[in-house]
C-alpha positions as a Markdown table, in Angstrom:
| # | Residue | x | y | z |
|---|---|---|---|---|
| 1 | Met | 0.1 | 0.0 | 0.1 |
| 2 | Cys | 1.7 | 3.1 | -1.0 |
| 3 | Leu | -0.8 | 5.5 | 0.3 |
| 4 | Pro | 0.8 | 6.5 | 3.5 |
| 5 | Val | 3.9 | 7.1 | 1.4 |
| 6 | Phe | 2.0 | 9.6 | -0.5 |
| 7 | Leu | 0.4 | 11.2 | 2.5 |
| 8 | Ala | 3.6 | 11.6 | 4.2 |
| 9 | Gly | 4.6 | 13.9 | 1.7 |
| 10 | Cys | 2.2 | 16.2 | 1.9 |
| 11 | Asn | 1.4 | 19.3 | 4.1 |
| 12 | Thr | -2.5 | 19.4 | 3.6 |
| 13 | Leu | -5.0 | 16.8 | 2.8 |
| 14 | Leu | -7.5 | 18.1 | 0.1 |
| 15 | Val | -10.8 | 16.8 | 0.7 |
| 16 | Leu | -13.4 | 17.0 | -2.6 |
| 17 | Phe | -16.4 | 16.6 | -0.2 |
| 18 | Ser | -19.3 | 15.2 | -2.3 |
| 19 | Arg | -22.9 | 13.5 | -1.2 |
| 20 | Ser | -20.9 | 10.2 | -1.5 |
| 21 | Tyr | -17.6 | 11.2 | -0.3 |
| 22 | Leu | -18.0 | 9.4 | 3.1 |
| 23 | Glu | -19.6 | 6.5 | 1.4 |
| 24 | Arg | -16.5 | 5.2 | -0.7 |
| 25 | Leu | -14.2 | 3.1 | 1.7 |
| 26 | Trp | -11.0 | 4.0 | 0.0 |
| 27 | Cys | -11.5 | 8.0 | 0.4 |
| 28 | Val | -12.5 | 7.1 | 4.2 |
| 29 | Thr | -9.3 | 5.0 | 4.4 |
| 30 | Glu | -7.5 | 8.0 | 2.9 |
| 31 | Ile | -8.6 | 10.1 | 6.2 |
| 32 | Phe | -7.8 | 7.1 | 8.3 |
| 33 | Ile | -4.2 | 7.0 | 7.4 |
| 34 | Phe | -3.9 | 11.3 | 7.4 |
| 35 | Met | -5.3 | 10.8 | 11.1 |
| 36 | Gln | -2.7 | 8.1 | 12.0 |
| 37 | Met | 0.2 | 10.0 | 10.9 |
| 38 | Gly | -0.9 | 13.3 | 13.2 |
| 39 | Gly | -3.2 | 14.8 | 10.4 |
| 40 | Thr | -5.1 | 17.7 | 12.3 |
| 41 | Ala | -8.4 | 19.8 | 11.3 |
| 42 | Asp | -6.1 | 22.8 | 10.2 |
| 43 | Arg | -4.2 | 20.7 | 7.7 |
| 44 | Ile | -7.2 | 19.5 | 5.9 |
| 45 | Glu | -8.9 | 21.5 | 2.7 |
| 46 | Met | -12.2 | 20.9 | 2.5 |
| 47 | Ile | -13.7 | 22.0 | -1.2 |
| 48 | Leu | -17.5 | 21.5 | -1.2 |
| 49 | Pro | -20.1 | 21.6 | -4.2 |
| 50 | Asp | -21.8 | 25.0 | -4.6 |
| 51 | His | -24.9 | 23.1 | -3.8 |
| 52 | Ala | -23.9 | 22.0 | -0.4 |
| 53 | Leu | -25.6 | 23.7 | 3.0 |
| 54 | Gly | -27.9 | 25.2 | 0.8 |
| 55 | Ala | -30.0 | 25.8 | -2.3 |
| 56 | Pro | -28.6 | 24.7 | -5.8 |
| 57 | Ala | -25.9 | 26.8 | -7.1 |
| 58 | Ala | -27.1 | 29.6 | -9.4 |
| 59 | Gly | -27.3 | 28.8 | -13.0 |
| 60 | Asp | -27.3 | 25.0 | -12.4 |
| 61 | Val | -29.6 | 23.4 | -14.4 |
| 62 | Ser | -28.7 | 19.7 | -13.2 |
| 63 | Ala | -31.8 | 17.6 | -11.9 |
| 64 | Lys | -29.0 | 15.8 | -9.9 |
| 65 | Ala | -27.9 | 18.7 | -8.3 |
| 66 | Ser | -30.1 | 18.8 | -5.2 |
| 67 | Pro | -29.1 | 20.4 | -2.0 |
| 68 | Phe | -27.6 | 18.7 | 1.0 |
| 69 | Asp | -26.4 | 19.5 | 4.3 |
| 70 | Val | -22.7 | 18.6 | 5.0 |
| 71 | His | -22.7 | 18.6 | 8.6 |
| 72 | Asp | -25.4 | 15.7 | 8.3 |
| 73 | Ala | -23.4 | 13.9 | 6.3 |
| 74 | Ile | -20.8 | 13.9 | 8.8 |
| 75 | Lys | -23.1 | 13.3 | 12.0 |
| 76 | Ser | -24.3 | 10.3 | 10.0 |
| 77 | Phe | -20.7 | 8.8 | 9.3 |
| 78 | Asp | -21.0 | 5.2 | 9.7 |
| 79 | Val | -17.5 | 3.4 | 8.5 |
| 80 | Gln | -19.3 | 0.1 | 8.3 |
| 81 | Arg | -21.9 | 1.9 | 5.6 |
| 82 | Ala | -18.8 | 3.0 | 3.2 |
| 83 | Ala | -18.5 | 0.3 | 0.1 |
| 84 | Cys | -15.7 | -0.8 | -2.0 |
| 85 | Phe | -15.7 | -2.4 | -5.3 |
| 86 | Arg | -14.1 | -5.6 | -4.4 |
| 87 | Ser | -15.8 | -7.4 | -1.0 |
| 88 | Glu | -12.5 | -8.9 | 0.2 |
| 89 | Glu | -10.6 | -5.5 | -0.1 |
| 90 | Arg | -13.5 | -3.7 | 1.8 |
| 91 | Glu | -13.1 | -6.4 | 4.7 |
| 92 | Arg | -9.3 | -5.8 | 4.9 |
| 93 | Leu | -10.0 | -2.0 | 4.8 |
| 94 | Leu | -12.5 | -2.1 | 7.5 |
| 95 | Thr | -10.0 | -4.6 | 9.6 |
| 96 | Val | -6.9 | -2.2 | 9.2 |
| 97 | Ile | -9.4 | 0.8 | 10.6 |
| 98 | Glu | -10.7 | -1.2 | 13.5 |
| 99 | Ala | -7.1 | -2.4 | 14.5 |
| 100 | Gly | -5.7 | 1.1 | 14.1 |
| 101 | Phe | -8.7 | 2.9 | 16.2 |
| 102 | Gly | -9.6 | 0.0 | 18.3 |
| 103 | Gly | -13.1 | -0.3 | 17.2 |
| 104 | Leu | -15.0 | 1.2 | 14.1 |
| 105 | Gly | -17.1 | 2.9 | 16.6 |
| 106 | Val | -14.3 | 4.8 | 18.0 |
| 107 | Phe | -12.8 | 5.4 | 14.6 |
| 108 | Asn | -16.4 | 7.1 | 13.6 |
| 109 | Glu | -16.7 | 9.5 | 16.7 |
| 110 | Val | -13.1 | 10.6 | 15.5 |
| 111 | Leu | -13.4 | 11.2 | 12.0 |
| 112 | Val | -16.7 | 13.0 | 13.0 |
| 113 | Lys | -14.9 | 15.2 | 15.1 |
| 114 | Leu | -12.2 | 15.8 | 12.7 |
| 115 | Leu | -14.3 | 16.7 | 9.6 |
| 116 | Asp | -16.9 | 18.7 | 11.9 |
| 117 | Ala | -13.4 | 20.9 | 12.9 |
| 118 | Ala | -12.6 | 20.9 | 9.2 |
| 119 | Val | -15.7 | 22.5 | 8.2 |
| 120 | Ala | -15.7 | 24.8 | 10.9 |
| 121 | Leu | -12.5 | 26.0 | 10.2 |
| 122 | Arg | -13.5 | 26.5 | 6.5 |
| 123 | Asp | -16.6 | 28.2 | 7.2 |
| 124 | Ala | -14.4 | 30.7 | 9.8 |
| 125 | Ala | -12.0 | 31.4 | 6.7 |
| 126 | Glu | -15.1 | 31.8 | 4.5 |
| 127 | Ala | -16.5 | 34.4 | 6.8 |
| 128 | Arg | -13.7 | 36.3 | 7.3 |
| 129 | Ala | -13.1 | 36.5 | 3.7 |
| 130 | Leu | -16.5 | 37.9 | 3.2 |
| 131 | Ala | -16.2 | 40.5 | 6.0 |
| 132 | Ala | -13.2 | 41.5 | 4.2 |
| 133 | Lys | -15.1 | 42.1 | 0.7 |
| 134 | Arg | -17.9 | 43.8 | 2.8 |
| 135 | Gly | -15.4 | 46.0 | 4.9 |
| 136 | Glu | -13.7 | 47.2 | 1.5 |
| 137 | Arg | -17.1 | 47.8 | 0.1 |
| 138 | Met | -18.4 | 49.8 | 2.8 |
| 139 | Arg | -15.2 | 51.6 | 2.8 |
| 140 | Arg | -15.6 | 52.6 | -0.8 |
| 141 | Ala | -18.9 | 53.2 | -0.4 |
| 142 | Ser | -17.9 | 55.8 | 2.4 |
| 143 | Gly | -16.1 | 57.8 | -0.3 |
| 144 | Asp | -12.5 | 56.5 | 1.2 |
| 145 | Arg | -11.4 | 55.0 | -2.2 |
| 146 | Arg | -7.7 | 54.3 | -3.2 |
| 147 | Ala | -6.4 | 53.2 | -6.3 |
| 148 | Ser | -3.5 | 52.9 | -8.5 |
| 149 | Thr | -3.8 | 52.9 | -12.1 |
| 150 | Asp | -1.4 | 53.4 | -15.1 |
| 151 | Trp | -2.2 | 55.8 | -18.0 |
| 152 | Thr | -1.3 | 55.3 | -21.6 |
| 153 | Ser | 2.3 | 56.7 | -21.2 |
| 154 | Gly | 3.2 | 53.8 | -19.0 |
| 155 | Asn | 3.7 | 55.9 | -16.1 |
| 156 | Glu | 1.8 | 55.3 | -12.7 |
| 157 | Cys | -0.6 | 57.6 | -11.3 |
| 158 | Ser | -2.5 | 57.3 | -8.0 |
| 159 | Val | -6.5 | 58.3 | -7.4 |
| 160 | Ala | -7.7 | 58.9 | -4.2 |
| 161 | Leu | -11.4 | 59.3 | -3.6 |
| 162 | Thr | -12.7 | 60.7 | -0.6 |
| 163 | Ala | -15.1 | 62.9 | 1.0 |
| 164 | Ser | -13.3 | 65.9 | 0.4 |
| 165 | Pro | -11.9 | 67.2 | -3.1 |
| 166 | Leu | -10.8 | 64.3 | -5.7 |
| 167 | Arg | -7.0 | 64.8 | -6.1 |
| 168 | Leu | -5.3 | 63.3 | -9.0 |
| 169 | Ala | -1.5 | 62.9 | -9.4 |
| 170 | Ala | 0.2 | 62.1 | -12.7 |
| 171 | Pro | 3.5 | 62.5 | -14.1 |
| 172 | Ser | 3.9 | 65.3 | -16.7 |
| 173 | Ser | 6.0 | 65.1 | -19.9 |
| 174 | Ser | 9.0 | 66.4 | -17.5 |
| 175 | Gly | 8.7 | 63.7 | -15.2 |
| 176 | Ala | 6.9 | 66.2 | -12.4 |
| 177 | His | 3.6 | 65.2 | -10.9 |
| 178 | Thr | 0.9 | 67.6 | -12.0 |
| 179 | His | -1.6 | 67.7 | -9.5 |
| 180 | Val | -5.3 | 67.9 | -9.9 |
| 181 | Ala | -8.2 | 68.8 | -7.5 |
| 182 | Val | -11.7 | 67.7 | -8.7 |
| 183 | Gln | -14.9 | 68.3 | -6.4 |
| 184 | Leu | -18.5 | 68.3 | -8.0 |
| 185 | Gly | -17.4 | 68.4 | -11.6 |
| 186 | Ala | -15.3 | 71.7 | -11.0 |
| 187 | Val | -11.8 | 71.2 | -11.9 |
| 188 | Ser | -8.9 | 73.5 | -10.7 |
| 189 | Pro | -4.9 | 72.3 | -11.3 |
């Protein structure tokens, strides 16, 4: 089995979570090996389908994309329901997991806690990113806008949009900056 060797070289376990992820014993075995090698929730990167935890993704016309709750899928996990193509392979993998955790029930509990924590970390990271985007939009809506752009001359100019007059600084042909203040449509050099 080369799976432990491959996982040993990884800093992060990428989990492409789907409705059937926890029903596939080889996927569960990857998590088992990851845990046996000291893997923690903060080292799991979970990617969820757009239709998880809510309604199907916008524009999704697939009839198969019905919503499902990732938390429910994780909480209802039971390794004994996970399937494998070959029954002898399934029995061997279940025996390894049972031996590694002292019981399949113990493994179920540990896996549920690990994946719940990974989803919570993912949700928190997404909430922070969303809050940062909202903060940026609010900052811009309040009139505090800062941007940098490049005019056709290839030179850099800066633009600061605030509640005060708009001030533009652009390089002139001599290399010196020309400052322009703009307020309510009035222009003054």
